[in-house]
Amino acid sequence: MKHSGMKTRKILSTSLIYLILIIISVLWLIPVLWVVLTSFRQEPGAFTSNFIPEHWTLDNYKNLWTNTVYPFKDWYINTFWVACCTCAISTFFTLSVAYVLSRLRFAFRKPYLNVSLILGMFPGFMSMIAVYFILKAVGLTQNLWALVIQYSAGAGLGFYIAKGFFDTIPRSLDEAAKIDGATNAQVFFHIIMPNSGPIVVYTALMAFISPWNDFIFANIIMGDNYNKWTVAIGLYQMIQKNNIYNNFTQFNAGCVCIGVPIMILFFILQRFYVAGITGGAVKG
Amino acid sequence: MGFANLVNHQIIKGLLFLAVEVGYIVFMALKGVSLIQGLYTLGTKKEGWVTQPGQLLPVLQKGDNSMLFLIYGVAALVITGLFIVMYFVNLSSARKLVSDRAQGRRPNHFKQDIKALADEKFHGTMLTLPVLGILFFTVLPIIFMILIAFTNYDSHHQVPGNLFHWVGLSNFTDMLGGNAVLSGTFFHVLGWTLVWAFFATFSNYFLGIIVALMINKKEIRFKSMWRSILVTTIAIPQFISLLVMQNMFNQFGPINELLVALGFDRVDFLVNNATNARIVVLVVNLWIGIPYTMLITSGILMNIPNELYESAKIDGASAIQAFFKITLPYVLFVTAPYLITQFIGNLNNFNVIYLLTGGAPSTTDYFQAGKTDLLVTWLYKLTVNNYEYNLASTIGIFSFIICAIVSLLTYHNTASYKREGDFQ
């Protein structure tokens, strides 16, 4: 009797968990669904009283890419270009700093660790105006290189996760190589890199995604030169008060055009991402 | 500089040192000294019509730009700092030469020096570019903004056209009580920032762990499906999901339409009602944050030895007791650094607040801030909308101090900090 009671309780708790998980899934998917549905909606305007469009259309996508009012295509290409350059430069910076701090011992090491900890505590864009003036002094404002420089320049401070990963690669590997006469550079390129697939992919993925996300710096650096905007500024401006009625469905189409590729990229690389963020933690 | 190298046949190295020295002296003589002087005065000539002695009519005088004086002055100081570093490198190189000679070794050839850059000096090779990047785009701007906090560079002293000056600590004293409106705003915003960071961090953390536990429970099937659904939201760029959320909670957005359809009144979620807006930002933050915690903790949860739970069960512990006595301590131990980073990240969580409410509801009690503004969003508005650079910098320094205190109190006590290098 008691046994079957426990069994019922177990079934009850399992079904309760299923119920909660279903509710959570719905809550998490509804906003996504809403964006996708709205992007196919024919009725103009920001808000309609029905969740599902009355008339379906592909015009929002067509208008988004071909219209003459705002250059969404340019924004997309700009962002892609900036993302690729940033990805290459800052991945290299981050990984080399992480390797050096993890493996080599030199006088400057402890100070570097402490200073980077302190620098990380300043609000990132407290200094945005100063960065703007520095870029202006070298004549780079309203230029895509300015964004690449700004996104990559700080990469040497984001080494924590990669360093944690390198710390877990056994030292015996490099020592064996060194006995065979390898230099530190060879150890880095031939031993550490091939053994760090997940963290390389993770670092590159993060560096690639950040330009799609950044609104603050891009906005300040590009100002009103809308041909050089990135998608983040563009989409933000599209739904400001004056524009929202005309642009809202196209805004949603834009969100889909940005969200879907990044989502696919993310799902393909998900296991690297998990390995990246849990890095040392799981192994420790 | 470089003399020791030249005498010891390290011609190229010696010439390089010499070139650096000559370059620095030329730079200081031509530009540097006046730049550093400018740092002291911040400009003396105001733009305007001036009558020169001996002239009849006033001419338009081009004014000094205090901003550029400050930024170039700081840059000159940084260059001087780099020169001092070079000087010490030169000294140590000379010292090495002396000791090499004393021991009868031949000094390194230039080619050998270059080779060393791939081996013993590899750290130098790898760090140079990243450090220069940090120096010019993080350190220099931060020094610059710290200095701004000691000037009166506000909306009444905009360059070009006007000059600004050093004012000592007056921005700080204003902020802490000298100016009633300003300090009132500061302490209210600070209070909400701390409340927000606390609730945002811990609500995400505990609910995320609970969701991870539910998915990990062995009776539950389709584990990877549940996980993928949540991970979808990590994959969407944050500014998109936040702008979408802002529209969802709009007065005429889908949520209000749903309420109307169910026979309720419309609710003002984001615009005019401070309590609602604060709750909504916390709830939306859950939507953003729970998947991260879920993802991070599920791996850790699977690592907890099952025997612990079994023996707890034999001792008669309930599921809830097991959670608080086994799961939570274990996860806390491993994720303490993550929790701290999250807390500091939330203190500076610009996106969620700015893209959702923009700080609204605004109030006249506050100086250019709204009821959901954090210190960072207030800082941003003061900079971009109001040109109160000195106040913005002062706030930046205060939020740095808060972050520093939080980290110092907690970071040094975490296991992963103490065990740095244990693996090696």
XYZ file of C-alpha atoms in Angstrom:
708
model
C 0.000 0.000 0.000
C 2.702 2.414 1.045
C 4.712 1.505 -1.976
C 1.959 2.385 -4.435
C 1.438 5.677 -2.567
C 5.007 6.606 -3.224
C 4.586 5.646 -6.834
C 1.575 7.922 -7.263
C 3.503 10.719 -5.637
C 6.360 10.192 -8.008
C 4.048 10.255 -11.026
C 2.415 13.388 -9.649
C 5.695 15.201 -9.163
C 6.938 14.161 -12.593
C 3.783 15.415 -14.269
C 4.033 18.631 -12.281
C 7.558 19.121 -13.582
C 6.408 18.459 -17.128
C 3.668 21.024 -16.678
C 6.136 23.626 -15.403
C 8.548 22.892 -18.222
C 5.785 23.287 -20.790
C 4.719 26.616 -19.291
C 8.343 27.788 -19.259
C 8.815 26.752 -22.867
C 5.723 28.648 -23.929
C 6.824 31.752 -22.029
C 10.255 31.589 -23.587
C 9.064 30.970 -27.107
C 6.171 33.419 -27.338
C 8.290 36.544 -27.892
C 10.279 34.704 -30.556
C 7.102 33.493 -32.192
C 5.621 36.968 -32.091
C 8.598 38.413 -33.968
C 8.405 35.739 -36.640
C 4.635 36.099 -37.055
C 4.785 39.876 -37.196
C 7.483 39.745 -39.839
C 4.970 38.026 -42.164
C 2.093 40.359 -41.308
C 0.529 42.413 -44.046
C -1.369 44.873 -41.834
C 0.817 47.922 -41.119
C 1.333 49.596 -37.781
C 3.023 48.606 -34.585
C 0.294 46.821 -32.720
C -2.734 44.889 -33.784
C -5.312 43.284 -31.576
C -4.650 39.808 -32.918
C -1.517 37.848 -32.287
C -1.673 35.917 -35.565
C -1.645 38.064 -38.735
C -4.887 38.271 -40.716
C -3.064 38.429 -44.043
C 0.304 36.903 -44.715
C 2.970 38.443 -46.906
C 6.656 38.360 -47.789
C 6.714 42.055 -48.674
C 8.294 43.042 -45.371
C 11.404 41.094 -46.267
C 11.424 42.414 -49.804
C 11.019 46.018 -48.665
C 13.637 45.602 -45.984
C 16.342 44.678 -48.469
C 15.334 46.793 -51.445
C 13.772 50.005 -50.101
C 15.355 53.380 -50.770
C 14.486 55.025 -47.453
C 17.041 53.276 -45.303
C 19.960 51.086 -46.435
C 19.392 47.918 -44.441
C 21.547 45.951 -46.877
C 24.502 48.265 -46.222
C 23.977 48.002 -42.474
C 24.019 44.245 -42.743
C 27.189 44.174 -44.827
C 28.863 46.727 -42.533
C 28.105 44.672 -39.464
C 29.238 41.453 -41.100
C 32.515 43.033 -42.147
C 33.156 44.548 -38.727
C 32.257 41.243 -37.087
C 34.728 39.285 -39.227
C 37.628 41.679 -38.630
C 36.879 41.933 -34.911
C 36.629 38.173 -34.685
C 40.060 37.637 -36.254
C 41.915 40.316 -34.311
C 40.379 39.926 -30.913
C 40.476 36.129 -30.921
C 44.199 36.322 -31.560
C 44.688 38.947 -28.840
C 42.635 37.101 -26.257
C 44.244 33.735 -26.851
C 47.793 35.031 -26.899
C 47.304 36.959 -23.675
C 45.631 33.941 -22.073
C 48.457 31.623 -23.130
C 51.180 33.962 -21.929
C 49.507 34.444 -18.554
C 48.784 30.763 -18.143
C 52.121 29.302 -19.176
C 54.949 31.818 -18.926
C 56.309 33.408 -15.781
C 57.707 36.923 -16.027
C 58.009 39.983 -13.818
C 55.127 41.808 -15.452
C 52.637 38.944 -14.931
C 51.151 39.619 -11.479
C 50.805 43.363 -12.128
C 49.059 42.585 -15.411
C 46.542 40.306 -13.687
C 45.826 42.887 -10.989
C 45.582 45.865 -13.332
C 43.211 44.043 -15.654
C 41.017 43.173 -12.670
C 40.893 46.863 -11.715
C 40.252 48.073 -15.274
C 37.350 45.640 -15.536
C 35.576 47.450 -12.721
C 35.187 50.750 -14.520
C 31.862 51.035 -16.287
C 32.738 50.262 -19.902
C 31.328 53.326 -21.516
C 32.287 55.829 -18.847
C 35.137 56.583 -21.203
C 33.183 56.503 -24.459
C 33.482 60.236 -25.002
C 37.244 60.047 -24.527
C 37.447 57.149 -26.988
C 35.422 59.209 -29.404
C 37.840 62.122 -29.144
C 40.867 59.843 -29.500
C 39.405 58.322 -32.650
C 38.569 61.794 -33.875
C 42.134 62.937 -33.227
C 43.400 60.202 -35.553
C 40.613 60.938 -38.041
C 38.730 57.682 -37.723
C 35.224 58.655 -36.648
C 32.333 57.589 -38.862
C 34.576 54.863 -40.204
C 34.093 51.126 -39.819
C 37.740 50.638 -38.816
C 36.984 52.707 -35.735
C 34.521 50.048 -34.633
C 36.958 47.229 -35.351
C 39.656 48.972 -33.322
C 37.318 49.751 -30.472
C 35.974 46.170 -30.244
C 39.408 44.542 -30.548
C 41.495 46.919 -28.446
C 40.090 45.651 -25.174
C 40.405 41.981 -26.103
C 43.540 41.618 -24.006
C 41.387 42.066 -20.900
C 38.932 39.261 -21.649
C 41.347 36.409 -21.094
C 39.869 34.834 -17.966
C 37.900 32.000 -19.532
C 40.597 31.056 -22.033
C 43.261 31.214 -19.344
C 41.185 28.959 -17.128
C 41.015 26.483 -19.976
C 44.741 26.603 -20.737
C 45.450 26.074 -17.041
C 43.791 22.684 -17.289
C 45.957 21.441 -20.181
C 48.656 19.297 -18.534
C 52.027 20.970 -18.327
C 53.772 17.703 -19.080
C 52.788 18.188 -22.727
C 54.773 21.422 -23.127
C 57.642 20.102 -21.056
C 57.999 17.085 -23.299
C 58.012 19.349 -26.351
C 60.586 21.643 -24.773
C 62.914 18.740 -24.063
C 62.706 18.059 -27.780
C 63.848 21.632 -28.360
C 60.568 23.441 -29.052
C 60.452 27.177 -28.399
C 57.609 28.834 -26.503
C 56.168 30.021 -29.797
C 56.145 26.473 -31.154
C 54.521 25.198 -27.972
C 51.770 27.772 -28.390
C 51.057 27.088 -32.051
C 51.663 23.342 -32.172
C 50.725 22.060 -28.719
C 48.302 24.430 -27.016
C 46.244 25.573 -29.998
C 45.417 22.104 -31.394
C 44.360 21.007 -27.897
C 42.069 23.969 -27.312
C 39.443 23.615 -30.012
C 36.479 24.473 -27.794
C 38.001 27.601 -26.339
C 39.190 28.894 -29.705
C 35.711 28.441 -31.131
C 34.111 29.949 -28.043
C 36.357 33.031 -28.118
C 35.790 33.500 -31.835
C 32.031 33.076 -31.476
C 31.823 35.682 -28.719
C 33.991 38.109 -30.680
C 31.885 37.598 -33.769
C 28.575 38.163 -32.004
C 29.501 41.293 -30.051
C 29.401 43.746 -33.011
C 25.832 42.610 -33.787
C 24.900 43.481 -30.237
C 26.678 46.723 -29.565
C 24.514 49.761 -29.694
C 26.290 52.268 -27.474
C 29.688 52.736 -29.077
C 28.477 52.256 -32.611
C 25.897 54.967 -32.045
C 28.436 57.447 -30.710
C 31.129 56.725 -33.266
C 28.888 56.715 -36.337
C 26.638 59.611 -35.373
C 24.301 60.565 -38.204
C 26.255 58.934 -41.036
C 23.565 56.344 -41.598
C 25.308 54.610 -44.494
C 27.932 53.429 -42.030
C 25.538 52.289 -39.319
C 25.507 48.756 -38.026
C 22.283 46.780 -37.718
C 21.972 47.494 -33.994
C 21.719 51.278 -34.483
C 19.604 50.870 -37.574
C 17.005 48.648 -35.977
C 16.898 50.816 -32.867
C 16.231 53.893 -34.970
C 13.623 52.092 -37.075
C 11.233 51.794 -34.151
C 11.720 55.189 -32.551
C 8.462 57.062 -32.027
C 8.250 58.765 -35.429
C 9.048 55.698 -37.473
C 7.446 52.862 -35.590
C 4.119 52.853 -37.439
C 5.662 52.507 -40.886
C 8.591 50.316 -39.992
C 7.391 47.923 -37.353
C 6.720 44.872 -39.521
C 9.974 45.442 -41.396
C 11.762 45.834 -38.090
C 10.586 42.346 -37.187
C 11.725 41.026 -40.551
C 15.120 42.597 -39.811
C 15.220 40.888 -36.426
C 14.593 37.550 -38.110
C 17.330 38.212 -40.675
C 19.828 38.853 -37.893
C 18.545 36.426 -35.319
C 18.280 33.332 -37.500
C 21.897 33.182 -38.781
C 23.279 33.860 -35.324
C 20.958 31.248 -33.842
C 22.051 28.634 -36.392
C 25.699 29.478 -35.773
C 25.061 29.235 -32.086
C 23.330 25.879 -32.179
C 26.061 24.377 -34.346
C 28.692 25.640 -31.936
C 26.671 25.154 -28.770
C 28.811 22.405 -27.302
C 31.871 24.647 -27.636
C 30.006 27.422 -25.931
C 29.071 25.195 -23.011
C 32.642 23.927 -22.778
C 33.771 27.548 -22.863
C 31.649 28.988 -20.106
C 31.884 25.992 -17.832
C 35.570 25.523 -18.767
C 37.579 25.107 -15.605
C 34.481 24.973 -13.422
C 33.261 21.527 -14.401
C 36.685 20.013 -14.378
C 37.589 21.633 -11.037
C 70.880 55.447 -24.124
C 72.274 52.569 -26.116
C 75.914 53.505 -25.450
C 76.672 50.262 -23.641
C 75.244 48.290 -26.543
C 77.229 50.211 -29.123
C 80.496 49.710 -27.272
C 79.755 46.002 -27.041
C 79.120 45.565 -30.746
C 75.344 45.362 -30.429
C 75.097 47.988 -33.114
C 71.465 47.620 -34.186
C 70.138 47.391 -30.653
C 72.228 50.354 -29.585
C 71.060 52.439 -32.510
C 67.438 51.546 -31.751
C 67.819 52.722 -28.149
C 69.508 55.881 -29.357
C 66.728 56.524 -31.864
C 64.093 56.190 -29.137
C 65.938 58.665 -26.934
C 66.481 61.198 -29.699
C 62.887 60.818 -30.843
C 61.598 61.460 -27.334
C 63.786 64.526 -26.797
C 62.769 66.004 -30.135
C 59.118 65.327 -29.373
C 59.342 66.940 -25.934
C 61.204 69.982 -27.250
C 58.836 70.578 -30.150
C 55.509 69.619 -28.630
C 55.596 67.720 -25.364
C 56.508 70.500 -22.951
C 53.787 72.816 -24.181
C 51.320 69.927 -24.153
C 52.057 69.179 -20.508
C 51.821 72.880 -19.693
C 48.419 72.877 -21.382
C 47.385 70.121 -19.026
C 47.964 72.536 -16.175
C 46.180 75.560 -17.627
C 43.580 73.768 -19.792
C 43.690 76.704 -22.158
C 43.717 80.432 -21.546
C 42.240 82.024 -24.653
C 38.488 82.119 -24.781
C 36.839 82.351 -28.155
C 35.466 85.803 -28.823
C 36.079 89.288 -30.204
C 39.276 90.834 -28.917
C 40.842 94.195 -29.617
C 44.590 93.891 -29.920
C 46.635 96.885 -28.710
C 47.300 99.194 -31.625
C 44.356 97.936 -33.629
C 41.122 99.756 -34.155
C 38.636 96.956 -34.658
C 38.211 93.792 -32.630
C 39.110 90.539 -34.396
C 37.672 87.093 -33.816
C 40.122 85.177 -31.676
C 40.143 81.436 -32.080
C 39.817 80.009 -28.562
C 41.738 77.220 -26.932
C 40.088 73.829 -26.805
C 40.352 72.629 -23.204
C 39.256 69.145 -24.213
C 42.155 68.726 -26.633
C 44.570 70.294 -24.149
C 43.556 67.647 -21.650
C 43.628 64.702 -24.027
C 46.962 65.612 -25.655
C 48.446 66.411 -22.263
C 47.511 62.964 -20.976
C 48.848 61.392 -24.166
C 52.166 63.236 -23.657
C 52.303 61.877 -20.109
C 51.643 58.339 -21.354
C 54.409 58.703 -23.943
C 56.717 59.916 -21.196
C 55.748 56.834 -19.194
C 56.605 54.589 -22.141
C 59.939 56.387 -22.479
C 60.735 55.745 -18.815
C 59.956 52.054 -19.391
C 62.327 52.059 -22.373
C 64.968 53.717 -20.208
C 64.794 50.907 -17.678
C 64.893 48.292 -20.451
C 68.049 50.005 -21.668
C 69.575 49.948 -18.166
C 68.865 46.281 -17.656
C 70.277 45.498 -21.077
C 73.462 47.355 -20.153
C 73.605 45.530 -16.816
C 73.316 42.215 -18.614
C 76.174 43.187 -20.910
C 78.389 43.983 -17.936
C 77.653 40.655 -16.265
C 78.132 38.797 -19.559
C 81.547 40.366 -19.975
C 82.493 39.664 -16.394
C 81.757 35.993 -17.000
C 83.545 36.049 -20.310
C 80.399 35.344 -22.405
C 79.876 36.893 -25.783
C 77.005 39.380 -25.818
C 73.926 38.320 -27.770
C 73.924 39.040 -31.441
C 70.953 40.978 -32.839
C 69.725 37.857 -34.611
C 69.819 35.959 -31.345
C 67.803 38.727 -29.724
C 65.174 38.379 -32.411
C 65.130 34.620 -31.930
C 64.624 35.078 -28.206
C 61.360 36.839 -28.998
C 59.946 33.466 -30.017
C 61.180 31.755 -26.880
C 62.449 33.271 -23.599
C 60.986 36.653 -24.517
C 57.853 35.198 -26.098
C 55.623 36.970 -23.561
C 56.901 40.303 -24.857
C 56.047 39.412 -28.442
C 52.570 38.232 -27.616
C 51.643 40.995 -25.202
C 52.866 44.064 -27.082
C 49.887 44.634 -29.384
C 47.156 43.734 -26.880
C 48.808 45.933 -24.245
C 49.099 48.870 -26.634
C 45.419 48.423 -27.479
C 44.490 48.433 -23.817
C 46.770 51.382 -23.134
C 45.314 53.663 -25.789
C 41.678 52.575 -25.790
C 41.089 51.623 -22.177
C 43.709 53.124 -19.873
C 44.139 56.479 -21.589
C 40.372 57.125 -21.800
C 39.910 56.099 -18.181
C 42.683 58.422 -16.968
C 41.122 61.125 -19.078
C 37.654 60.618 -17.623
C 38.973 60.456 -14.075
C 40.581 63.836 -14.676
C 37.321 65.211 -16.106
C 35.686 64.496 -12.744
C 37.914 67.196 -11.247
C 36.924 69.867 -13.769
C 33.781 71.870 -14.484
C 33.295 70.389 -17.966
C 29.488 70.577 -17.936
C 26.772 71.858 -20.236
C 27.777 75.479 -19.487
C 31.430 74.927 -20.334
C 31.270 73.220 -23.699
C 34.218 73.229 -26.028
C 34.944 74.683 -28.491
C 33.948 78.202 -27.566
C 34.216 77.934 -23.840
C 36.988 76.853 -21.539
C 36.733 74.567 -18.564
C 38.967 74.527 -15.529
C 40.133 72.427 -12.646
C 37.685 72.638 -9.752
C 39.171 70.172 -7.293
C 36.772 67.965 -5.406
C 33.642 70.064 -5.806
C 31.865 67.532 -8.075
C 32.320 64.876 -5.429
C 31.106 67.061 -2.567
C 28.109 68.160 -4.672
C 27.240 64.558 -5.346
C 27.529 63.530 -1.698
C 25.390 66.296 -0.235
C 26.567 69.730 -1.366
C 23.833 69.971 -3.976
C 20.493 68.735 -2.635
C 18.904 67.714 -5.948
C 22.044 66.044 -7.209
C 22.848 64.118 -4.065
C 19.184 63.170 -3.637
C 19.186 61.704 -7.114
C 22.516 60.021 -6.551
C 21.493 58.198 -3.389
C 18.107 57.158 -4.753
C 19.609 55.852 -7.980
C 22.384 54.151 -6.030
C 19.810 52.504 -3.768
C 17.824 51.143 -6.704
C 21.030 50.025 -8.430
C 21.977 47.911 -5.405
C 18.456 46.524 -4.979
C 18.294 45.721 -8.674
C 21.709 44.039 -8.739
C 20.847 41.934 -5.704
C 17.461 40.716 -6.934
C 18.491 40.381 -10.570
C 21.517 38.268 -9.659
C 19.970 35.975 -7.084
C 16.595 35.485 -8.740
C 18.331 34.388 -11.942
C 20.722 32.223 -10.035
C 18.246 30.263 -7.909
C 15.525 29.943 -10.527
C 18.114 28.930 -13.089
C 19.393 26.182 -10.785
C 15.844 24.983 -10.153
C 15.101 24.821 -13.874
C 18.352 22.931 -14.435
C 17.431 20.493 -11.653
C 14.013 19.891 -13.175
C 15.478 19.186 -16.603
C 18.175 16.970 -15.116
C 15.742 14.846 -13.109
C 16.093 11.310 -14.395
C 12.382 10.717 -15.006
C 12.168 13.686 -17.360
C 12.522 12.891 -21.047
C 13.474 15.063 -24.049
C 16.166 16.765 -21.950
C 17.956 18.290 -24.921
C 14.699 19.665 -26.313
C 13.913 21.580 -23.115
C 17.454 22.837 -22.991
C 17.427 23.968 -26.631
C 14.215 25.912 -26.153
C 15.815 27.936 -23.380
C 19.103 28.290 -25.217
C 17.247 29.856 -28.145
C 17.030 33.047 -26.134
C 20.783 33.144 -25.525
C 21.339 32.877 -29.252
C 19.184 35.895 -30.087
C 21.156 39.143 -29.873
C 20.175 40.806 -26.623
C 19.236 44.155 -28.070
C 16.698 42.430 -30.326
C 15.022 40.462 -27.569
C 14.932 43.533 -25.344
C 13.403 45.778 -27.994
C 10.856 43.052 -28.672
C 10.079 42.790 -24.962
C 9.616 46.534 -24.800
C 6.982 46.197 -27.509
C 5.366 43.194 -25.834
C 4.848 45.245 -22.679
C 3.724 48.332 -24.571
C 0.391 49.880 -23.654
C -1.052 48.436 -26.878
C 1.252 45.453 -27.073
C 0.239 41.779 -27.108
C 0.249 41.353 -23.330
C -2.180 44.196 -22.812
C -4.327 42.943 -25.688
C -4.448 39.590 -23.956
C -5.487 41.248 -20.685
C -8.229 43.178 -22.474
C -9.431 40.033 -24.213
C -9.644 38.336 -20.818
C -11.698 41.211 -19.451
C -9.056 43.091 -17.449
C -7.973 46.710 -17.724
C -4.829 47.724 -19.549
C -1.793 47.864 -17.274
C 0.869 50.516 -17.596
C 3.914 48.285 -17.404
C 6.811 50.466 -18.356
C 6.042 54.127 -18.726
C 4.471 55.873 -15.742
C 4.311 53.475 -12.843
C 7.612 53.073 -11.036
C 6.735 49.886 -9.136
C 5.391 48.141 -12.237
C 8.356 49.191 -14.309
C 10.774 47.897 -11.682
C 8.991 44.554 -11.480
C 8.852 44.243 -15.260
C 12.579 44.859 -15.713
C 13.314 42.197 -13.092
C 10.942 39.727 -14.782
C 12.331 40.370 -18.254
C 15.799 39.957 -16.797
C 14.721 36.482 -15.666
C 13.758 35.695 -19.230
C 17.228 36.763 -20.350
C 19.206 35.291 -17.476
C 17.697 31.937 -16.488
C 18.966 30.108 -19.616
C 22.555 31.143 -18.833
C 22.419 29.842 -15.280
C 20.642 26.709 -16.493
C 23.363 26.061 -19.057
C 26.219 26.671 -16.654
C 24.822 24.741 -13.735
C 23.503 21.653 -15.544
C 27.036 20.448 -16.162
C 27.975 21.072 -12.565
C 24.846 19.362 -11.252
C 25.692 16.213 -13.182
C 29.083 16.211 -11.487
C 27.638 15.948 -7.978
C 28.311 12.382 -6.798
C 25.065 10.468 -6.626
C 26.112 8.688 -3.414
C 25.682 11.955 -1.549
C 21.991 12.035 -2.392
C 21.511 8.339 -1.693
C 23.042 8.502 1.755
C 21.025 11.630 2.508
C 17.892 9.746 1.500
C 18.777 6.851 3.795
C 19.220 9.321 6.635
C 15.675 10.505 5.922
C 16.368 13.874 4.299
C 13.599 15.346 2.165
C 14.190 16.607 -1.357
C 14.172 20.197 -0.146
C 16.691 19.456 2.596
C 18.894 17.715 0.069
C 18.725 20.791 -2.147
C 19.829 23.173 0.582
C 22.398 20.884 2.208
C 23.964 19.225 -0.838
C 23.091 20.826 -4.162
C 23.309 24.469 -3.259
C 26.605 24.378 -1.310
C 28.200 22.338 -4.061
C 27.045 24.604 -6.876
C 27.855 27.737 -4.878
C 31.358 26.490 -4.261
C 32.044 25.984 -7.935
C 30.232 29.013 -9.325
C 31.182 31.674 -6.775
C 33.310 33.629 -9.287
C 30.453 33.487 -11.792
C 28.063 34.836 -9.176
C 30.368 37.765 -8.422
C 30.841 38.589 -12.091
C 27.085 38.458 -12.508
C 26.537 40.816 -9.576
C 29.010 43.326 -10.950
C 27.580 42.847 -14.426
C 24.139 43.649 -13.086
C 25.372 46.771 -11.277
C 26.390 47.909 -14.761
C 23.535 46.296 -16.678
C 22.950 48.970 -19.262
C 21.056 47.023 -21.908
C 18.144 45.698 -19.887
C 17.279 49.050 -18.385
C 18.014 51.346 -21.282
C 16.365 49.297 -24.004
C 13.306 48.427 -21.912
C 12.357 51.544 -20.009
C 15.019 54.078 -20.899
C 14.976 54.848 -17.185
C 11.291 55.820 -17.204
C 9.171 56.834 -15.387
C 10.990 60.137 -15.234
C 10.513 62.369 -12.263
C 11.230 65.989 -11.510
C 12.624 65.036 -8.089
C 15.626 63.573 -9.857
C 18.274 65.389 -11.825
C 17.914 64.020 -15.386
C 17.153 60.510 -14.181
C 14.130 58.254 -13.924
C 12.895 55.766 -11.374
C 14.405 52.714 -13.039
C 17.706 54.345 -13.958
C 20.844 52.626 -12.737
C 24.030 54.575 -12.142
C 25.287 53.523 -15.586
C 22.194 54.547 -17.509
C 22.149 57.840 -15.624
C 25.809 58.269 -16.547
C 24.980 57.540 -20.178
C 22.119 60.032 -20.280
C 24.171 62.744 -18.585
C 26.843 62.224 -21.221
C 24.799 61.841 -24.373
C 21.716 63.969 -23.722
C 22.894 66.578 -21.246
C 26.636 67.008 -21.851
C 27.295 66.998 -18.092
C 30.610 65.231 -18.564
C 32.005 66.119 -15.153
C 29.021 64.638 -13.303
C 29.046 61.549 -15.519
C 32.713 60.973 -14.717
C 32.089 61.435 -11.020
C 29.338 58.801 -11.157
C 31.695 56.520 -13.069
C 34.267 56.820 -10.304
C 31.670 56.071 -7.647
C 30.444 52.979 -9.447
C 34.031 51.861 -9.833
C 34.478 52.213 -6.075
C 31.337 50.157 -5.432
C 32.436 47.391 -7.817
C 35.895 47.397 -6.291
C 34.505 47.047 -2.766
C 32.204 44.196 -3.798
C 35.011 42.354 -5.566
C 37.557 42.864 -2.811
C 35.130 41.610 -0.183
C 34.207 38.500 -2.122
C 36.663 37.629 -4.840
C 39.663 36.963 -2.668
C 37.657 34.531 -0.576
C 36.587 32.305 -3.426
C 38.160 28.921 -3.823
C 39.083 29.379 -7.459
C 41.130 32.480 -6.681
C 43.005 30.791 -3.879
C 43.714 27.746 -5.960
C 44.931 29.596 -9.055
C 47.749 27.456 -10.393
C 46.740 24.324 -8.505
C 46.376 22.524 -11.784
C 49.963 23.054 -12.721
